[in-house]
Amino acid sequence: MLVDDSKTIRRIQRSILEQIGYTEIDEACDGQDALSRVVAFQPSLILLDWNMPNMDGLTFLKTFRQRDKATPVIMVTTEAEKTRVIEAIRAGVNNYVVKPFTPDTLQQRIKETLAKVGAPQ
Amino acid sequence: MADARAADQPTIVIEPQRTAARVVIPIGADPELVTVSMLLSLARERGVEVGSKGEEVLRRLSERFRAERAPLNEVFAEATPPRHGIDSSIEWQPGFDPSHAGEAAGPSDPSSGRIDFYARTSFIRVHREDHVATILPATEGLDGRDVCGRTLAASAGKPLTIEVDASLARLDDGRVIAQLDGQLSFDGRRIVVNPVLDVQGTVDFSTGNIAFEGDVVIRHDIRDRFRVRATKSVTVEGLVDASHIECGGDLTARRGVAGRAEGTIEVGGSAHIGYLDEVSGHIGKDLLCAREIMRCHLFVGGNLVSDLGAIIGGCVTVAGDVRVADLGSGGDTPTELRLTKEPDIDSPEGKAAAEVRALHAQVATMEKELATLRSSATARTPTAAERMTELEFEIADMQARLKALGFTDPAVEEAGLAGLCTSTLTVSRMVHARVTLRLGHHLIVFNDPVKGPIRIWLEGTRDAMYQLGEGTPRSLRDMPGVMDRAAA
């Protein structure tokens, strides 16, 4: 599942995911939208932006982790400060990608994350 | 006494040919006796056919005589002349009368009053389906009647023996319709549309510019600054001055073209030319030149053959093979010959080349934008970050496409595409000094003359080779007096 308020970023992420074999991809434009979709879609991976309207990524993550601690989440954000990264990790994020990112970087992070959690790649 | 009485009697006089009948009433006639019935009776005795009109005239005359008692000599009946039939004729539609060809000068500029004498037309051009004329049939005619009621026979109109060539169709209603594009001509008996425009003289102010859908044959010369355009071939039997020729088919000008730096040729097919001097243009297929090609800027899409001639000065680009006696001149005139298979834009190679160039250009633009964003103070804003991510993605995508096409390095790509050259240069006599030869991506400069016969070609995509006579082929780098700068 791709959670980002930017259509452009979602398009790029979708393309990258398709290149590594993902075929079923859902999208949400903010944290609220993502919460409403995540139960029905049951993603095997979430790419999550931080700064979004309605509900930001950190709030979504904290809410999501209350019921699901297993699904891997990668934060994809411009927030690069160390304190922010630590905050995200504490909230339950599995990996972190700072924007702007290259396709190779994102692909690598996804593979690392899936390998760590033991999920099929 | 009897004679005197006869002289006083009204008489009826019939004009020669019975064209009219007169009543003559002398002054001595007895007015009581000059009645309508009497006059009618006289007329009928003479054989005159009197209708109601004639009767009315006689009535008025008799009344006038009785009133005025003056002598009368008046026509009371006239013959009806015959109406002869109209001969068959041709009615030309506006703009198609061959007898008016060449009358008008060219269009005039209303602001200056100048007339463009180059733009006059000396022939009638028709297009398929044009209604050029109507053949009007002969009419029968209507007989007349003389005053005695005899028929005056009318003659029927004469039919016109007009032949309509197979290049036109004559419909039942007389319309003549062109069946093909060409020049309309009529010699008094036959209407023809000729798909070949035959200019009997010189193309000059008497003919104006020529634009024709079909083949054009010019029996003499083409003068300076005149244009000849044909959808098919152009053949010039005289000399071509500094003019402009454009044809979809072949160009034949065996006496040569003296362009004087202004003349141009655009030939869709092949060109067979005596010589070319200071001419620029394009030839789609082969150029066969009997003598020199001097100071020209030409592109030849096929082969260039001038077995007895030379390429001297200028810059000639040839996609095919070149065979000449001399390249350059003894006067060391700088001469450039390019042998390069410039891909046709619509061919698969051309499309690939265009795509590769476009991709490289896009990548370069995006990399420049990315570098600007990275170095900018706003690099960390969400908008900038988003844009940089997008650029990274697009660049990666394009590079993947370039990799798939096999061209990841612009320099290699240019060399690779230029190395599509498969042409061979054969010079039978001499390659002179100051000749520059571009062979694919090789730039070969002849500092010293090289005596022929010599053959030069590209081996694969890399090595420029030469062979002197029947000798061993060698790399051009080994030839003394010749410099080969590859990928220049």
PDB file of N, CA, C and O in Angstrom, chain A residues 24-83:
ATOM      1  N   GLU A  24      -0.437  -6.210  -7.086  1.00  0.00           N
ATOM      2  CA  GLU A  24      -1.620  -5.651  -6.427  1.00  0.00           C
ATOM      3  C   GLU A  24      -1.160  -4.531  -5.504  1.00  0.00           C
ATOM      4  O   GLU A  24      -0.535  -4.771  -4.466  1.00  0.00           O
ATOM      5  N   ILE A  25      -1.474  -3.318  -5.901  1.00  0.00           N
ATOM      6  CA  ILE A  25      -0.979  -2.140  -5.184  1.00  0.00           C
ATOM      7  C   ILE A  25      -2.165  -1.215  -4.922  1.00  0.00           C
ATOM      8  O   ILE A  25      -2.893  -0.850  -5.847  1.00  0.00           O
ATOM      9  N   ASP A  26      -2.348  -0.837  -3.650  1.00  0.00           N
ATOM     10  CA  ASP A  26      -3.412   0.105  -3.330  1.00  0.00           C
ATOM     11  C   ASP A  26      -2.775   1.435  -2.939  1.00  0.00           C
ATOM     12  O   ASP A  26      -1.591   1.489  -2.568  1.00  0.00           O
ATOM     13  N   GLU A  27      -3.568   2.498  -3.002  1.00  0.00           N
ATOM     14  CA  GLU A  27      -3.035   3.823  -2.704  1.00  0.00           C
ATOM     15  C   GLU A  27      -3.963   4.551  -1.751  1.00  0.00           C
ATOM     16  O   GLU A  27      -5.199   4.414  -1.828  1.00  0.00           O
ATOM     17  N   ALA A  28      -3.349   5.383  -0.862  1.00  0.00           N
ATOM     18  CA  ALA A  28      -4.125   6.258   0.011  1.00  0.00           C
ATOM     19  C   ALA A  28      -3.466   7.611   0.021  1.00  0.00           C
ATOM     20  O   ALA A  28      -2.237   7.708  -0.051  1.00  0.00           O
ATOM     21  N   CYS A  29      -4.285   8.678   0.139  1.00  0.00           N
ATOM     22  CA  CYS A  29      -3.717  10.025   0.002  1.00  0.00           C
ATOM     23  C   CYS A  29      -3.408  10.667   1.351  1.00  0.00           C
ATOM     24  O   CYS A  29      -2.863  11.771   1.385  1.00  0.00           O
ATOM     25  N   ASP A  30      -3.778  10.022   2.434  1.00  0.00           N
ATOM     26  CA  ASP A  30      -3.412  10.522   3.771  1.00  0.00           C
ATOM     27  C   ASP A  30      -3.619   9.406   4.780  1.00  0.00           C
ATOM     28  O   ASP A  30      -4.084   8.306   4.434  1.00  0.00           O
ATOM     29  N   GLY A  31      -3.297   9.700   6.042  1.00  0.00           N
ATOM     30  CA  GLY A  31      -3.388   8.665   7.080  1.00  0.00           C
ATOM     31  C   GLY A  31      -4.801   8.168   7.293  1.00  0.00           C
ATOM     32  O   GLY A  31      -5.036   6.957   7.490  1.00  0.00           O
ATOM     33  N   GLN A  32      -5.750   9.069   7.241  1.00  0.00           N
ATOM     34  CA  GLN A  32      -7.158   8.697   7.443  1.00  0.00           C
ATOM     35  C   GLN A  32      -7.622   7.745   6.354  1.00  0.00           C
ATOM     36  O   GLN A  32      -8.239   6.706   6.630  1.00  0.00           O
ATOM     37  N   ASP A  33      -7.291   8.096   5.129  1.00  0.00           N
ATOM     38  CA  ASP A  33      -7.657   7.263   3.980  1.00  0.00           C
ATOM     39  C   ASP A  33      -7.021   5.886   4.117  1.00  0.00           C
ATOM     40  O   ASP A  33      -7.651   4.853   3.881  1.00  0.00           O
ATOM     41  N   ALA A  34      -5.765   5.889   4.547  1.00  0.00           N
ATOM     42  CA  ALA A  34      -5.049   4.618   4.685  1.00  0.00           C
ATOM     43  C   ALA A  34      -5.691   3.724   5.739  1.00  0.00           C
ATOM     44  O   ALA A  34      -5.839   2.513   5.544  1.00  0.00           O
ATOM     45  N   LEU A  35      -6.104   4.317   6.831  1.00  0.00           N
ATOM     46  CA  LEU A  35      -6.725   3.515   7.898  1.00  0.00           C
ATOM     47  C   LEU A  35      -8.003   2.860   7.401  1.00  0.00           C
ATOM     48  O   LEU A  35      -8.312   1.723   7.768  1.00  0.00           O
ATOM     49  N   SER A  36      -8.729   3.591   6.566  1.00  0.00           N
ATOM     50  CA  SER A  36     -10.004   3.049   6.082  1.00  0.00           C
ATOM     51  C   SER A  36      -9.797   1.934   5.064  1.00  0.00           C
ATOM     52  O   SER A  36     -10.684   1.124   4.835  1.00  0.00           O
ATOM     53  N   ARG A  37      -8.631   1.889   4.476  1.00  0.00           N
ATOM     54  CA  ARG A  37      -8.400   0.892   3.421  1.00  0.00           C
ATOM     55  C   ARG A  37      -7.611  -0.324   3.902  1.00  0.00           C
ATOM     56  O   ARG A  37      -7.702  -1.402   3.324  1.00  0.00           O
ATOM     57  N   VAL A  38      -6.832  -0.108   4.920  1.00  0.00           N
ATOM     58  CA  VAL A  38      -5.808  -1.106   5.238  1.00  0.00           C
ATOM     59  C   VAL A  38      -6.404  -2.429   5.708  1.00  0.00           C
ATOM     60  O   VAL A  38      -5.847  -3.492   5.432  1.00  0.00           O
ATOM     61  N   VAL A  39      -7.531  -2.376   6.355  1.00  0.00           N
ATOM     62  CA  VAL A  39      -8.129  -3.626   6.858  1.00  0.00           C
ATOM     63  C   VAL A  39      -8.611  -4.477   5.693  1.00  0.00           C
ATOM     64  O   VAL A  39      -8.355  -5.683   5.639  1.00  0.00           O
ATOM     65  N   ALA A  40      -9.290  -3.852   4.757  1.00  0.00           N
ATOM     66  CA  ALA A  40      -9.823  -4.595   3.608  1.00  0.00           C
ATOM     67  C   ALA A  40      -8.712  -5.064   2.686  1.00  0.00           C
ATOM     68  O   ALA A  40      -8.741  -6.180   2.175  1.00  0.00           O
ATOM     69  N   PHE A  41      -7.690  -4.239   2.486  1.00  0.00           N
ATOM     70  CA  PHE A  41      -6.648  -4.564   1.495  1.00  0.00           C
ATOM     71  C   PHE A  41      -5.634  -5.555   2.041  1.00  0.00           C
ATOM     72  O   PHE A  41      -5.107  -6.393   1.314  1.00  0.00           O
ATOM     73  N   GLN A  42      -5.332  -5.416   3.339  1.00  0.00           N
ATOM     74  CA  GLN A  42      -4.358  -6.304   4.003  1.00  0.00           C
ATOM     75  C   GLN A  42      -3.037  -6.348   3.239  1.00  0.00           C
ATOM     76  O   GLN A  42      -2.658  -7.388   2.691  1.00  0.00           O
ATOM     77  N   PRO A  43      -2.341  -5.210   3.212  1.00  0.00           N
ATOM     78  CA  PRO A  43      -1.099  -5.156   2.446  1.00  0.00           C
ATOM     79  C   PRO A  43      -0.002  -5.995   3.094  1.00  0.00           C
ATOM     80  O   PRO A  43       0.010  -6.187   4.314  1.00  0.00           O
ATOM     81  N   SER A  44       0.927  -6.401   2.233  1.00  0.00           N
ATOM     82  CA  SER A  44       2.100  -7.114   2.745  1.00  0.00           C
ATOM     83  C   SER A  44       3.249  -6.137   2.985  1.00  0.00           C
ATOM     84  O   SER A  44       4.279  -6.504   3.549  1.00  0.00           O
ATOM     85  N   LEU A  45       3.073  -4.886   2.564  1.00  0.00           N
ATOM     86  CA  LEU A  45       4.111  -3.869   2.739  1.00  0.00           C
ATOM     87  C   LEU A  45       3.432  -2.512   2.648  1.00  0.00           C
ATOM     88  O   LEU A  45       2.517  -2.320   1.837  1.00  0.00           O
ATOM     89  N   ILE A  46       3.864  -1.563   3.481  1.00  0.00           N
ATOM     90  CA  ILE A  46       3.329  -0.200   3.397  1.00  0.00           C
ATOM     91  C   ILE A  46       4.488   0.767   3.210  1.00  0.00           C
ATOM     92  O   ILE A  46       5.479   0.708   3.973  1.00  0.00           O
ATOM     93  N   LEU A  47       4.345   1.649   2.194  1.00  0.00           N
ATOM     94  CA  LEU A  47       5.280   2.767   2.040  1.00  0.00           C
ATOM     95  C   LEU A  47       4.528   4.001   2.524  1.00  0.00           C
ATOM     96  O   LEU A  47       3.464   4.344   1.996  1.00  0.00           O
ATOM     97  N   LEU A  48       5.088   4.677   3.517  1.00  0.00           N
ATOM     98  CA  LEU A  48       4.329   5.683   4.254  1.00  0.00           C
ATOM     99  C   LEU A  48       5.039   7.018   4.259  1.00  0.00           C
ATOM    100  O   LEU A  48       6.199   7.126   4.686  1.00  0.00           O
ATOM    101  N   ASP A  49       4.314   8.069   3.829  1.00  0.00           N
ATOM    102  CA  ASP A  49       4.846   9.433   3.911  1.00  0.00           C
ATOM    103  C   ASP A  49       4.588   9.955   5.324  1.00  0.00           C
ATOM    104  O   ASP A  49       3.695   9.460   6.035  1.00  0.00           O
ATOM    105  N   TRP A  50       5.316  10.970   5.735  1.00  0.00           N
ATOM    106  CA  TRP A  50       5.119  11.523   7.074  1.00  0.00           C
ATOM    107  C   TRP A  50       4.145  12.698   7.026  1.00  0.00           C
ATOM    108  O   TRP A  50       3.092  12.660   7.656  1.00  0.00           O
ATOM    109  N   ASN A  51       4.489  13.716   6.293  1.00  0.00           N
ATOM    110  CA  ASN A  51       3.711  14.956   6.300  1.00  0.00           C
ATOM    111  C   ASN A  51       2.569  14.879   5.298  1.00  0.00           C
ATOM    112  O   ASN A  51       2.777  14.980   4.091  1.00  0.00           O
ATOM    113  N   MET A  52       1.368  14.689   5.887  1.00  0.00           N
ATOM    114  CA  MET A  52       0.181  14.596   5.029  1.00  0.00           C
ATOM    115  C   MET A  52      -0.969  15.327   5.698  1.00  0.00           C
ATOM    116  O   MET A  52      -0.992  15.432   6.937  1.00  0.00           O
ATOM    117  N   PRO A  53      -1.921  15.813   4.946  1.00  0.00           N
ATOM    118  CA  PRO A  53      -3.093  16.451   5.567  1.00  0.00           C
ATOM    119  C   PRO A  53      -3.988  15.391   6.233  1.00  0.00           C
ATOM    120  O   PRO A  53      -3.748  14.192   6.085  1.00  0.00           O
ATOM    121  N   ASN A  54      -4.990  15.821   6.950  1.00  0.00           N
ATOM    122  CA  ASN A  54      -5.970  14.977   7.649  1.00  0.00           C
ATOM    123  C   ASN A  54      -5.330  14.139   8.756  1.00  0.00           C
ATOM    124  O   ASN A  54      -5.691  14.252   9.914  1.00  0.00           O
ATOM    125  N   MET A  55      -4.428  13.264   8.413  1.00  0.00           N
ATOM    126  CA  MET A  55      -3.715  12.480   9.435  1.00  0.00           C
ATOM    127  C   MET A  55      -2.315  12.222   8.911  1.00  0.00           C
ATOM    128  O   MET A  55      -2.151  11.658   7.825  1.00  0.00           O
ATOM    129  N   ASP A  56      -1.313  12.627   9.708  1.00  0.00           N
ATOM    130  CA  ASP A  56       0.051  12.456   9.204  1.00  0.00           C
ATOM    131  C   ASP A  56       0.477  10.999   9.356  1.00  0.00           C
ATOM    132  O   ASP A  56      -0.221  10.177   9.989  1.00  0.00           O
ATOM    133  N   GLY A  57       1.652  10.714   8.795  1.00  0.00           N
ATOM    134  CA  GLY A  57       2.105   9.333   8.756  1.00  0.00           C
ATOM    135  C   GLY A  57       2.397   8.752  10.126  1.00  0.00           C
ATOM    136  O   GLY A  57       2.117   7.571  10.395  1.00  0.00           O
ATOM    137  N   LEU A  58       2.942   9.575  11.035  1.00  0.00           N
ATOM    138  CA  LEU A  58       3.310   9.065  12.359  1.00  0.00           C
ATOM    139  C   LEU A  58       2.070   8.653  13.145  1.00  0.00           C
ATOM    140  O   LEU A  58       2.038   7.603  13.799  1.00  0.00           O
ATOM    141  N   THR A  59       1.049   9.466  13.029  1.00  0.00           N
ATOM    142  CA  THR A  59      -0.212   9.166  13.725  1.00  0.00           C
ATOM    143  C   THR A  59      -0.837   7.897  13.152  1.00  0.00           C
ATOM    144  O   THR A  59      -1.312   7.026  13.907  1.00  0.00           O
ATOM    145  N   PHE A  60      -0.810   7.789  11.838  1.00  0.00           N
ATOM    146  CA  PHE A  60      -1.338   6.567  11.213  1.00  0.00           C
ATOM    147  C   PHE A  60      -0.576   5.357  11.727  1.00  0.00           C
ATOM    148  O   PHE A  60      -1.164   4.334  12.101  1.00  0.00           O
ATOM    149  N   LEU A  61       0.749   5.483  11.762  1.00  0.00           N
ATOM    150  CA  LEU A  61       1.603   4.353  12.148  1.00  0.00           C
ATOM    151  C   LEU A  61       1.283   3.891  13.563  1.00  0.00           C
ATOM    152  O   LEU A  61       1.136   2.677  13.818  1.00  0.00           O
ATOM    153  N   LYS A  62       1.155   4.867  14.447  1.00  0.00           N
ATOM    154  CA  LYS A  62       0.876   4.513  15.841  1.00  0.00           C
ATOM    155  C   LYS A  62      -0.472   3.803  15.939  1.00  0.00           C
ATOM    156  O   LYS A  62      -0.602   2.794  16.654  1.00  0.00           O
ATOM    157  N   THR A  63      -1.454   4.288  15.233  1.00  0.00           N
ATOM    158  CA  THR A  63      -2.799   3.676  15.254  1.00  0.00           C
ATOM    159  C   THR A  63      -2.759   2.288  14.648  1.00  0.00           C
ATOM    160  O   THR A  63      -3.335   1.330  15.169  1.00  0.00           O
ATOM    161  N   PHE A  64      -2.053   2.189  13.518  1.00  0.00           N
ATOM    162  CA  PHE A  64      -1.980   0.920  12.785  1.00  0.00           C
ATOM    163  C   PHE A  64      -1.293  -0.132  13.626  1.00  0.00           C
ATOM    164  O   PHE A  64      -1.711  -1.297  13.679  1.00  0.00           O
ATOM    165  N   ARG A  65      -0.232   0.274  14.333  1.00  0.00           N
ATOM    166  CA  ARG A  65       0.565  -0.688  15.089  1.00  0.00           C
ATOM    167  C   ARG A  65      -0.192  -1.220  16.298  1.00  0.00           C
ATOM    168  O   ARG A  65       0.169  -2.287  16.821  1.00  0.00           O
ATOM    169  N   GLN A  66      -1.241  -0.533  16.667  1.00  0.00           N
ATOM    170  CA  GLN A  66      -2.037  -1.031  17.794  1.00  0.00           C
ATOM    171  C   GLN A  66      -2.700  -2.352  17.450  1.00  0.00           C
ATOM    172  O   GLN A  66      -2.936  -3.187  18.320  1.00  0.00           O
ATOM    173  N   ARG A  67      -3.004  -2.541  16.181  1.00  0.00           N
ATOM    174  CA  ARG A  67      -3.663  -3.799  15.817  1.00  0.00           C
ATOM    175  C   ARG A  67      -2.804  -4.688  14.924  1.00  0.00           C
ATOM    176  O   ARG A  67      -3.129  -5.846  14.702  1.00  0.00           O
ATOM    177  N   ASP A  68      -1.741  -4.121  14.370  1.00  0.00           N
ATOM    178  CA  ASP A  68      -0.924  -4.917  13.465  1.00  0.00           C
ATOM    179  C   ASP A  68       0.545  -4.567  13.695  1.00  0.00           C
ATOM    180  O   ASP A  68       1.006  -3.474  13.358  1.00  0.00           O
ATOM    181  N   LYS A  69       1.241  -5.497  14.280  1.00  0.00           N
ATOM    182  CA  LYS A  69       2.653  -5.232  14.559  1.00  0.00           C
ATOM    183  C   LYS A  69       3.563  -5.909  13.534  1.00  0.00           C
ATOM    184  O   LYS A  69       4.763  -5.721  13.554  1.00  0.00           O
ATOM    185  N   ALA A  70       2.930  -6.729  12.673  1.00  0.00           N
ATOM    186  CA  ALA A  70       3.755  -7.565  11.801  1.00  0.00           C
ATOM    187  C   ALA A  70       4.022  -6.943  10.422  1.00  0.00           C
ATOM    188  O   ALA A  70       5.116  -7.082   9.876  1.00  0.00           O
ATOM    189  N   THR A  71       3.021  -6.278   9.870  1.00  0.00           N
ATOM    190  CA  THR A  71       3.177  -5.794   8.477  1.00  0.00           C
ATOM    191  C   THR A  71       4.315  -4.784   8.397  1.00  0.00           C
ATOM    192  O   THR A  71       4.316  -3.790   9.130  1.00  0.00           O
ATOM    193  N   PRO A  72       5.295  -5.025   7.500  1.00  0.00           N
ATOM    194  CA  PRO A  72       6.431  -4.090   7.412  1.00  0.00           C
ATOM    195  C   PRO A  72       5.999  -2.730   6.857  1.00  0.00           C
ATOM    196  O   PRO A  72       5.181  -2.652   5.929  1.00  0.00           O
ATOM    197  N   VAL A  73       6.528  -1.669   7.501  1.00  0.00           N
ATOM    198  CA  VAL A  73       6.247  -0.297   7.052  1.00  0.00           C
ATOM    199  C   VAL A  73       7.567   0.418   6.814  1.00  0.00           C
ATOM    200  O   VAL A  73       8.455   0.401   7.672  1.00  0.00           O
ATOM    201  N   ILE A  74       7.686   1.041   5.664  1.00  0.00           N
ATOM    202  CA  ILE A  74       8.872   1.852   5.347  1.00  0.00           C
ATOM    203  C   ILE A  74       8.422   3.293   5.258  1.00  0.00           C
ATOM    204  O   ILE A  74       7.513   3.632   4.478  1.00  0.00           O
ATOM    205  N   MET A  75       9.022   4.162   6.067  1.00  0.00           N
ATOM    206  CA  MET A  75       8.709   5.590   6.016  1.00  0.00           C
ATOM    207  C   MET A  75       9.502   6.204   4.867  1.00  0.00           C
ATOM    208  O   MET A  75      10.729   6.046   4.795  1.00  0.00           O
ATOM    209  N   VAL A  76       8.789   6.918   3.966  1.00  0.00           N
ATOM    210  CA  VAL A  76       9.442   7.580   2.821  1.00  0.00           C
ATOM    211  C   VAL A  76       9.126   9.061   2.969  1.00  0.00           C
ATOM    212  O   VAL A  76       8.001   9.501   2.711  1.00  0.00           O
ATOM    213  N   THR A  77      10.099   9.856   3.383  1.00  0.00           N
ATOM    214  CA  THR A  77       9.800  11.212   3.807  1.00  0.00           C
ATOM    215  C   THR A  77      10.976  12.151   3.606  1.00  0.00           C
ATOM    216  O   THR A  77      12.127  11.713   3.484  1.00  0.00           O
ATOM    217  N   THR A  78      10.678  13.438   3.665  1.00  0.00           N
ATOM    218  CA  THR A  78      11.754  14.437   3.613  1.00  0.00           C
ATOM    219  C   THR A  78      12.352  14.660   5.011  1.00  0.00           C
ATOM    220  O   THR A  78      13.384  15.287   5.145  1.00  0.00           O
ATOM    221  N   GLU A  79      11.676  14.146   6.021  1.00  0.00           N
ATOM    222  CA  GLU A  79      12.168  14.344   7.394  1.00  0.00           C
ATOM    223  C   GLU A  79      13.436  13.532   7.578  1.00  0.00           C
ATOM    224  O   GLU A  79      13.395  12.294   7.635  1.00  0.00           O
ATOM    225  N   ALA A  80      14.549  14.230   7.702  1.00  0.00           N
ATOM    226  CA  ALA A  80      15.844  13.530   7.765  1.00  0.00           C
ATOM    227  C   ALA A  80      16.562  13.698   9.099  1.00  0.00           C
ATOM    228  O   ALA A  80      17.609  13.101   9.325  1.00  0.00           O
ATOM    229  N   GLU A  81      15.999  14.519   9.950  1.00  0.00           N
ATOM    230  CA  GLU A  81      16.697  14.747  11.230  1.00  0.00           C
ATOM    231  C   GLU A  81      16.686  13.477  12.070  1.00  0.00           C
ATOM    232  O   GLU A  81      15.706  12.728  12.078  1.00  0.00           O
ATOM    233  N   LYS A  82      17.760  13.336  12.781  1.00  0.00           N
ATOM    234  CA  LYS A  82      17.960  12.120  13.587  1.00  0.00           C
ATOM    235  C   LYS A  82      16.812  11.917  14.566  1.00  0.00           C
ATOM    236  O   LYS A  82      16.332  10.795  14.765  1.00  0.00           O
ATOM    237  N   THR A  83      16.376  12.989  15.173  1.00  0.00           N
ATOM    238  CA  THR A  83      15.298  12.872  16.177  1.00  0.00           C
ATOM    239  C   THR A  83      14.030  12.337  15.543  1.00  0.00           C
ATOM    240  O   THR A  83      13.291  11.549  16.152  1.00  0.00           O
TER     241      THR A  83
END
